[in-house]
Short mmCIF file of C-alpha atoms in Angstrom, two decimals:
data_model
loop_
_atom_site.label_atom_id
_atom_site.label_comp_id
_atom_site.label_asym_id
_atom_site.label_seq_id
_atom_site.Cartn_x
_atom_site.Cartn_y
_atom_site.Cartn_z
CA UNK A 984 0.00 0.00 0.00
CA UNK A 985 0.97 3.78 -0.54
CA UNK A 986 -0.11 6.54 1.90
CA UNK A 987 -0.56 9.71 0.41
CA UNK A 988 -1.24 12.38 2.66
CA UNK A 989 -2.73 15.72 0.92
CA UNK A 990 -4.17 13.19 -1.41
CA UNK A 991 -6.91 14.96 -2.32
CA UNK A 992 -5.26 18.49 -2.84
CA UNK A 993 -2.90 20.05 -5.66
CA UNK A 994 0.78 18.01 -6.05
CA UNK A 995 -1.34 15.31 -3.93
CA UNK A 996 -3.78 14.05 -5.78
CA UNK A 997 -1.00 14.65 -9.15
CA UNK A 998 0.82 11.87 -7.53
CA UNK A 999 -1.78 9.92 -7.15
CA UNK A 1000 -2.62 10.60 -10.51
CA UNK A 1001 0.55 9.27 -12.14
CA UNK A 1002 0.48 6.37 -9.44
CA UNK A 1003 -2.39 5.44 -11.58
CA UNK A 1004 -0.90 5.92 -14.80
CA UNK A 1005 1.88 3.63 -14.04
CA UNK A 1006 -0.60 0.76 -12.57
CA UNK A 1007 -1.06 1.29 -8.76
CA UNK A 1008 -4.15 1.95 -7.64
CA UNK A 1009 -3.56 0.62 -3.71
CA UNK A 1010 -3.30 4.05 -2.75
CA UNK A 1011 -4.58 5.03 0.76
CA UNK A 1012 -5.81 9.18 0.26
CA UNK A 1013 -5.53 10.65 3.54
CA UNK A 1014 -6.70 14.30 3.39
CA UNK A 1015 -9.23 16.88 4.76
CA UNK A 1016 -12.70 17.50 2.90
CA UNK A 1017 -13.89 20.36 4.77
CA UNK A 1018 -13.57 22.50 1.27
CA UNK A 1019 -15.32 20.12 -0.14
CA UNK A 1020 -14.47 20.85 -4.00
CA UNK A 1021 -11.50 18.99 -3.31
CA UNK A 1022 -13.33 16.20 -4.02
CA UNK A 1023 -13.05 16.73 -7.53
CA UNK A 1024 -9.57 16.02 -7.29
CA UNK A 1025 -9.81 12.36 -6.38
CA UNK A 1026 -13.48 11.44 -8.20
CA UNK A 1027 -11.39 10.72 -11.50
CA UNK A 1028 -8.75 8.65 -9.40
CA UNK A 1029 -8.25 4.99 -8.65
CA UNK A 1030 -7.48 4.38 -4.82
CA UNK A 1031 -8.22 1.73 -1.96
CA UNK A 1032 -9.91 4.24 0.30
CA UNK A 1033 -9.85 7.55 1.95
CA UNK A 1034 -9.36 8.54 5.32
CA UNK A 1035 -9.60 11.77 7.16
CA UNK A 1036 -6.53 13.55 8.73
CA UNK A 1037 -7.78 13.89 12.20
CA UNK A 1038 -8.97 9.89 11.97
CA UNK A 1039 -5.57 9.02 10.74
CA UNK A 1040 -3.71 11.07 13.20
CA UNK A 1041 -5.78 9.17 15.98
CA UNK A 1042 -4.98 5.61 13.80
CA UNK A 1043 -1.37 6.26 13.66
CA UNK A 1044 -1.18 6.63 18.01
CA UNK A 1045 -3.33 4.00 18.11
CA UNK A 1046 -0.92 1.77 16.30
CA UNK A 1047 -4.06 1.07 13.79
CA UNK A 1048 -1.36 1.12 10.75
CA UNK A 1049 1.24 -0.46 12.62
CA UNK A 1050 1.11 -4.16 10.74
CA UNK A 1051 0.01 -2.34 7.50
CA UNK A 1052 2.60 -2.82 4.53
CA UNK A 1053 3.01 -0.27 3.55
CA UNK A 1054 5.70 0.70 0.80
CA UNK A 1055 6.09 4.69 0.32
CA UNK A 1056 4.31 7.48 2.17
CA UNK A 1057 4.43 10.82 0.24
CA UNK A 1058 3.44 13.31 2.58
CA UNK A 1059 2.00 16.30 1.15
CA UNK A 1060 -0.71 17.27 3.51
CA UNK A 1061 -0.41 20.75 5.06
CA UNK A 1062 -1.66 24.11 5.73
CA UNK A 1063 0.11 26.02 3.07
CA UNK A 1064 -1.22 29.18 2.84
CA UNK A 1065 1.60 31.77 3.25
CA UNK A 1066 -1.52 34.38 4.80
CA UNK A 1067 -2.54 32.07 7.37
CA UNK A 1068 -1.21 33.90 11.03
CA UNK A 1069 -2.80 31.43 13.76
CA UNK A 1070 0.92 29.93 14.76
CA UNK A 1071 -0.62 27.21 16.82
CA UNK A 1072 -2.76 25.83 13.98
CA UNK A 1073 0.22 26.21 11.29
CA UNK A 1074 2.40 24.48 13.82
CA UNK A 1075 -0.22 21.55 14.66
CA UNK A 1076 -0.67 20.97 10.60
CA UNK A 1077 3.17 21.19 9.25
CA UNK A 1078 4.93 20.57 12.11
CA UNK A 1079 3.64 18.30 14.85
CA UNK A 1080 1.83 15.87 12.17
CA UNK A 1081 4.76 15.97 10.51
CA UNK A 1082 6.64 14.80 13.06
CA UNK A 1083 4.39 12.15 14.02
CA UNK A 1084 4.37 10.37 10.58
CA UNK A 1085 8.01 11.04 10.27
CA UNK A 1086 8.76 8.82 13.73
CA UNK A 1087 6.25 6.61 12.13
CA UNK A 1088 7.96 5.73 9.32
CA UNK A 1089 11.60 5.53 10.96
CA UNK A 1090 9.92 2.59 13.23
CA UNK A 1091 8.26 0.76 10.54
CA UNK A 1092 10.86 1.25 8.39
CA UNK A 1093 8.99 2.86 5.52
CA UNK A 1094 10.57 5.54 3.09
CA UNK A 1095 9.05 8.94 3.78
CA UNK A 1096 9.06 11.82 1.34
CA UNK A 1097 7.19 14.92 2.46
CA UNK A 1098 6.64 18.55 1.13
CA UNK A 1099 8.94 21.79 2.30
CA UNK A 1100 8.95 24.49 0.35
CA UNK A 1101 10.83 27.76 -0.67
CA UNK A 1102 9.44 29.75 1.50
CA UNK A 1103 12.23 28.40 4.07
CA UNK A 1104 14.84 31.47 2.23
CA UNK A 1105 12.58 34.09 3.21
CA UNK A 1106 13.57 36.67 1.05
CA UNK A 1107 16.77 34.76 -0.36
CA UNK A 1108 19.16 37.28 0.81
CA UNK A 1109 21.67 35.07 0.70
CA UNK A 1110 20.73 32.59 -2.18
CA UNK A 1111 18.41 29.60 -2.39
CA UNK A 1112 20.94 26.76 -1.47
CA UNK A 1113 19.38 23.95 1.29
CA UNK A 1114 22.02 25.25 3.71
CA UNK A 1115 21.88 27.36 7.00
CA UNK A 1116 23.17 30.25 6.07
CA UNK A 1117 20.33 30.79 3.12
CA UNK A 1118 17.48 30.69 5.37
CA UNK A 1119 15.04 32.66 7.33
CA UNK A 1120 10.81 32.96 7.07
CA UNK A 1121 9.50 35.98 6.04
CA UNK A 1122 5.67 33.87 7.91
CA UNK A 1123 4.66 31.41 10.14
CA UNK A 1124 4.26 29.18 7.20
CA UNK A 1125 7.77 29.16 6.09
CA UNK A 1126 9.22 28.99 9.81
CA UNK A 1127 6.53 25.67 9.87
CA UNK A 1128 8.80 24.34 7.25
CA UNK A 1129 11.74 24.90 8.47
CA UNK A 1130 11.34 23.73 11.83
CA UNK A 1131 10.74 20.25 10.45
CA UNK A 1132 13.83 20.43 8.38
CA UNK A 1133 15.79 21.36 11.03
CA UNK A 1134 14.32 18.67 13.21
CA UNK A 1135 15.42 16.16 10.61
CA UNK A 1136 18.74 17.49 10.18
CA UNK A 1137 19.42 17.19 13.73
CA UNK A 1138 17.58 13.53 13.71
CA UNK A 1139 19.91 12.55 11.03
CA UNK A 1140 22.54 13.98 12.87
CA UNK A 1141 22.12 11.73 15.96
CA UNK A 1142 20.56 8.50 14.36
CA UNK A 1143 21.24 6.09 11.72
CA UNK A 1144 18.13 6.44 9.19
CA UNK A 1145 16.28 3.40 9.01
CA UNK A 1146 14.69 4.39 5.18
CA UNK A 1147 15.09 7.08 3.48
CA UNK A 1148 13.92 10.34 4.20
CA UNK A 1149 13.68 13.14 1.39
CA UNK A 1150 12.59 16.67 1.83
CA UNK A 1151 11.46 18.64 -1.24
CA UNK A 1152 11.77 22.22 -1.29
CA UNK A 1153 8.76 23.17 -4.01
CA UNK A 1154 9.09 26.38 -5.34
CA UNK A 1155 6.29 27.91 -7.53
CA UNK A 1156 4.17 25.13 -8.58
CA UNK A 1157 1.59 25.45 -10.98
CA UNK A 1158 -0.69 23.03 -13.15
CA UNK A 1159 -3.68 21.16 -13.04
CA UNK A 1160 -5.96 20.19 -9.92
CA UNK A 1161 -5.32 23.58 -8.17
CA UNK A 1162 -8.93 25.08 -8.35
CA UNK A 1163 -9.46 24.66 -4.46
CA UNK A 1164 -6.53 26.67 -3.41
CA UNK A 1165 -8.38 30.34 -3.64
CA UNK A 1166 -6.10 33.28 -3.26
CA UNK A 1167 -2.89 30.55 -3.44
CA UNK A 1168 -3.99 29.77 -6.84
CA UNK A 1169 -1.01 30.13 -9.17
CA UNK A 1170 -0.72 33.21 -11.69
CA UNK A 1171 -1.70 30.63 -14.36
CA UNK A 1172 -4.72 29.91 -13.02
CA UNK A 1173 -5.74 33.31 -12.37
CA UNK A 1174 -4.94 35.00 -14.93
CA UNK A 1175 -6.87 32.51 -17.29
CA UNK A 1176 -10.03 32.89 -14.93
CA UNK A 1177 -9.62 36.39 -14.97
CA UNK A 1178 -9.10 36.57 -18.87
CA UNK A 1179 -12.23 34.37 -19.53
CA UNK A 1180 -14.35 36.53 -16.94
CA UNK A 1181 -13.09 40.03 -18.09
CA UNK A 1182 -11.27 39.81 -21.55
CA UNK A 1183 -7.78 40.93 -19.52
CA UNK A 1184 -5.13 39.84 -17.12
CA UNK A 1185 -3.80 41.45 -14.27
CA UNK A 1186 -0.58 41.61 -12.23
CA UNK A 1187 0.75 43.45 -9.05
CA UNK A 1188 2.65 47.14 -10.02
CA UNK A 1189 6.12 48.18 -8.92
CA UNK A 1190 7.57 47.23 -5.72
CA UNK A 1191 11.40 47.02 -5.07
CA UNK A 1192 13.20 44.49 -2.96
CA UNK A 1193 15.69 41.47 -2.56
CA UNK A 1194 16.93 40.19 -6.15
CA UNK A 1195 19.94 38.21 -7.40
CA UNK A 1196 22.91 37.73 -4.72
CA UNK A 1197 20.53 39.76 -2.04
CA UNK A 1198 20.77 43.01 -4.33
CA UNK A 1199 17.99 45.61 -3.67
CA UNK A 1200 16.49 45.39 -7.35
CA UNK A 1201 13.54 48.21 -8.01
CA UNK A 1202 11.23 45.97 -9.73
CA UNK A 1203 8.73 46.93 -12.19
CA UNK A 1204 5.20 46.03 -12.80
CA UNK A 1205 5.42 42.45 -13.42
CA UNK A 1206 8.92 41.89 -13.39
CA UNK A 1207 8.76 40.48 -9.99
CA UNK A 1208 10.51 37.42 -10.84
CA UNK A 1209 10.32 33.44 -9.08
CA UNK A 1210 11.19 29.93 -10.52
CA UNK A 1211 8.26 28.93 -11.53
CA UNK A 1212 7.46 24.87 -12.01
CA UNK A 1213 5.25 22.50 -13.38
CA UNK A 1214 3.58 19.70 -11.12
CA UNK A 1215 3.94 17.02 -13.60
CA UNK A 1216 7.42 17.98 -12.76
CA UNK A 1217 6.93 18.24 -9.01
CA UNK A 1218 5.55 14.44 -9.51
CA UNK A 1219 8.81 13.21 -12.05
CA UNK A 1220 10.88 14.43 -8.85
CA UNK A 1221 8.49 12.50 -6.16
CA UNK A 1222 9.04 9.59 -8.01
CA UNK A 1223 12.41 9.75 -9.04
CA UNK A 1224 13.64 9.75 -5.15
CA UNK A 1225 11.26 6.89 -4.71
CA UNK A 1226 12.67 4.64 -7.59
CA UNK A 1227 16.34 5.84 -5.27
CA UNK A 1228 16.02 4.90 -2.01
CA UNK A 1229 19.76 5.52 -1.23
CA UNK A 1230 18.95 8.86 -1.71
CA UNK A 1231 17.77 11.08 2.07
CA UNK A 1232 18.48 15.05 2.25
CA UNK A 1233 16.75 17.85 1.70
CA UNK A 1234 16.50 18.78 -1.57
CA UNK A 1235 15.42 22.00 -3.73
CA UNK A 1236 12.28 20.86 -5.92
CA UNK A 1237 13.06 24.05 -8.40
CA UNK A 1238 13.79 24.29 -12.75
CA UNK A 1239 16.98 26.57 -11.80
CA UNK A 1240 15.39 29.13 -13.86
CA UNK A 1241 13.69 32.20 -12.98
CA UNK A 1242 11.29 33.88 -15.20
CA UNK A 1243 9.58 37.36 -14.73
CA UNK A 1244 5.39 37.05 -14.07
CA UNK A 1245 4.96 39.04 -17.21
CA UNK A 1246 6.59 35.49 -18.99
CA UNK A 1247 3.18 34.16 -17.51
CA UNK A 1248 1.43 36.17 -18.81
CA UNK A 1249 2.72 36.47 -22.28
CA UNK A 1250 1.83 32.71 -22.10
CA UNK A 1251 -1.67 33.20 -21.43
CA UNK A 1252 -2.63 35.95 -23.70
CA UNK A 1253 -1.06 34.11 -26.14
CA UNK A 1254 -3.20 31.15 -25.42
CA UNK A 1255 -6.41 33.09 -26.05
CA UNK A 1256 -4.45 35.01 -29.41
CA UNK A 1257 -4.49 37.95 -27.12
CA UNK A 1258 -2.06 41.03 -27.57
CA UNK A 1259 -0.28 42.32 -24.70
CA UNK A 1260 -2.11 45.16 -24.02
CA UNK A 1261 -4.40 42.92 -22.81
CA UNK A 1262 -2.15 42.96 -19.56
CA UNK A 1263 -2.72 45.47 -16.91
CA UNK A 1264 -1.32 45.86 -13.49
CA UNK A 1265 -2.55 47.06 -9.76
CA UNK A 1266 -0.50 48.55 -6.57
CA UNK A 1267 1.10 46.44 -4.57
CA UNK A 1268 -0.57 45.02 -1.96
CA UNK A 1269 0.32 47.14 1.35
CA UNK A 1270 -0.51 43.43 3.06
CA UNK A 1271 2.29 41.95 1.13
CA UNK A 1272 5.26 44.36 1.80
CA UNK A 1273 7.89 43.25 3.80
CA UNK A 1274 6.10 39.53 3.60
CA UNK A 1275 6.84 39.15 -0.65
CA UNK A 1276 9.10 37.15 -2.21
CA UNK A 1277 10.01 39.32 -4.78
CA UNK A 1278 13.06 36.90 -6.79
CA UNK A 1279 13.38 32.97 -6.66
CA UNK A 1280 15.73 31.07 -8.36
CA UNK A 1281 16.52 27.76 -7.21
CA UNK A 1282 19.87 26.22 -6.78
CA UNK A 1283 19.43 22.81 -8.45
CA UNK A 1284 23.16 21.96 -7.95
CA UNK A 1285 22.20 19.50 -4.71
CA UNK A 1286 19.34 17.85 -7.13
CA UNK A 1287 21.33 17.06 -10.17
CA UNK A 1288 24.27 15.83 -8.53
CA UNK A 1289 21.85 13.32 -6.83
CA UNK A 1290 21.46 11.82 -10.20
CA UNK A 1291 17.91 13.44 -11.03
CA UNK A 1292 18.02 13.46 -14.90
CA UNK A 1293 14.27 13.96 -15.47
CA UNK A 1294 14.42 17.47 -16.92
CA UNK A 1295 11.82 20.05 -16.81
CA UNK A 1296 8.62 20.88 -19.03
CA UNK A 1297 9.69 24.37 -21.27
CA UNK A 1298 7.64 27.55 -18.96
CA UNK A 1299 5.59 28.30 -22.66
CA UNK A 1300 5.17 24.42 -23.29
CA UNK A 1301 3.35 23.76 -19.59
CA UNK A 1302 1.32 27.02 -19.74
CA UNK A 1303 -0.29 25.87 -22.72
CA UNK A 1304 -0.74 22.30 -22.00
CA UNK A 1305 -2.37 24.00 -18.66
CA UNK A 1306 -4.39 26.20 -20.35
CA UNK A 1307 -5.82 23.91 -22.62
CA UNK A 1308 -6.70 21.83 -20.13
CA UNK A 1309 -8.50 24.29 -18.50
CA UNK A 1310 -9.95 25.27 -21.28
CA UNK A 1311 -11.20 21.09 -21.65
CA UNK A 1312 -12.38 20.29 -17.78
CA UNK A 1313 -11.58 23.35 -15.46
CA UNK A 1314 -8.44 22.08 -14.98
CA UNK A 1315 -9.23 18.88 -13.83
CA UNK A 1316 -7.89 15.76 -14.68
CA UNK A 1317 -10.31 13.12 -16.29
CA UNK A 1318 -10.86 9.68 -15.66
CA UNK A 1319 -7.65 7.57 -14.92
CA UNK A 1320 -7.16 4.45 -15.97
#
């Protein structure tokens, strides 16, 4: 059996997806259906059975799962919206249940892969390399994240692993099955929602701060600038540290290339045969400042030298494989065989 925790959300249920695709279909779903369009996500899908994340929680301490095989467990569940402020709750969700499934899987044995993200280099003052000296939260979300990567670094420090343990550091995912996310949709998304509903995109005006090497860079509109990839991607990673077993760390889950949001959206007008003046932008969000960041760019150096030869899906090639897809289903995935 595979667990997949987030199952029913964005990179979770594209795992599950391309579980599918390759034959498995004993997939446990462990998630939480409270927004329950999420279940749109999983109606196309081929699993064993769902749980909820509170019941499994309670199953794991209760050492329900304990004489379960169970093969892989790709976490992915979490609270991961970079706005959220309650620090208890973000704790509970990426941290603490994190840790729990984490021990779990060291006693039983089991390889664990689970979600970080980018958000652990803050502003990227200092670069986006998985070491100490690049990293810092700019939210409660990010510091969630890199608690538990510290925890593990300091477990691994003091323990012999018992299966592998891999930590992927997403940076700015986009693709399809990310309808339920609301205001963490990706630019992609919005932008074609907002084309179809108003004829025109949008994207946030000037704001300077933190570029390249930590230089102060006075970005225009729509040259704020982040590596931006694919979740089919996201998934060829997953998978590729699954098929390598030898392979535990932390890991940056990133193309190595950054592109400016006006690339985006170049991408979608072009979709809908749209010129560029199609494209107009708003003030920055007083909310945001101080909180943004403004460049990402990860260091993929640690990830290729792991062996990871999968590549990455060309920025204009996803987009319009994305929007066309959108454009079919609402961006969801149909049935999977």
């Amino acid at each position: 059996m595979i667990i997949v925790t987030g199952g029913a959300g964005f990179i979770g249920s594209n795992i599950v997806r391309a579980l599918n695709e390759e034959g498995r279909s004993d997939i446990l779903v462990v998630d939480n259906l409270t927004k329950n369009e999420k279940f749109k996500n999983i109606q196309n899908l081929q699993v064993i059975d769902y749980i909820d994340k509170v019941d499994f929680r309670d199953a794991l301490l209760m050492g329900d799962f304990d004489d379960k095989d169970i093969e892989v467990v790709f976490h992915e569940g979490a609270c991961s919206d970079t706005m959220e402020y309650n620090g208890k709750y973000m704790m509970d969700n990426n941290f603490t249940y994190t840790k729990l499934l984490f021990h779990f899987c060291q006693e039983h044995k089991i390889p664990f892969l689970y979600a970080s993200s980018a958000a652990t280099y803050g502003a990227g003052i200092k670069g986006f390399r998985e070491e100490h000296e690049c990293e810092g939260a700019l939210n409660v979300y990010g510091f969630s994240k890199l608690f538990f990567d510290n925890y593990f670094r300091k477990y691994r420090e003091n323990h012999k692993l018992t299966a592998q343990v891999v930590g992927l550091r997403y940076f700015n995912v986009y693709g399809a099955q990310e309808n339920h996310k609301g205001k963490m949709n990706s630019l992609v998304y919005q932008m074609w929602n907002q084309y179809k509903a108003e004829g025109k995109v949008r994207l946030f005006g000037a704001y300077g701060g933190p570029g390249p090497e930590g230089k102060f860079v006075d970005y225009g509109p729509g040259e704020h600038t982040r590596d931006f990839i694919y979740v089919k991607d996201v998934v060829k990673v997953n998978l590729w540290f699954w098929r390598h077993p030898e392979k535990s760390g932390i890991f940056n889950c990133g193309t190595g290339n950054a592109h400016p949001f006006k690339t985006l959206a170049e991408g979608v007008l072009k979709h809908f045969g749209a010129p560029m003046s199609k494209l107009e932008f708003i003030d920055f969000p007083e909310a945001l400042k101080g909180k943004y960041q403004c460049y990402t760019q990860a260091d993929a150096t640690k990830l290729l030298a792991a062996g990871y030869d999968g590549g990455f899906t060309p920025i204009e090639e996803a987009i319009e494989e994305y929007c066309t897809l959108l454009d079919k289903t609402g961006g969801f995935y149909e049935y999977a065989k």
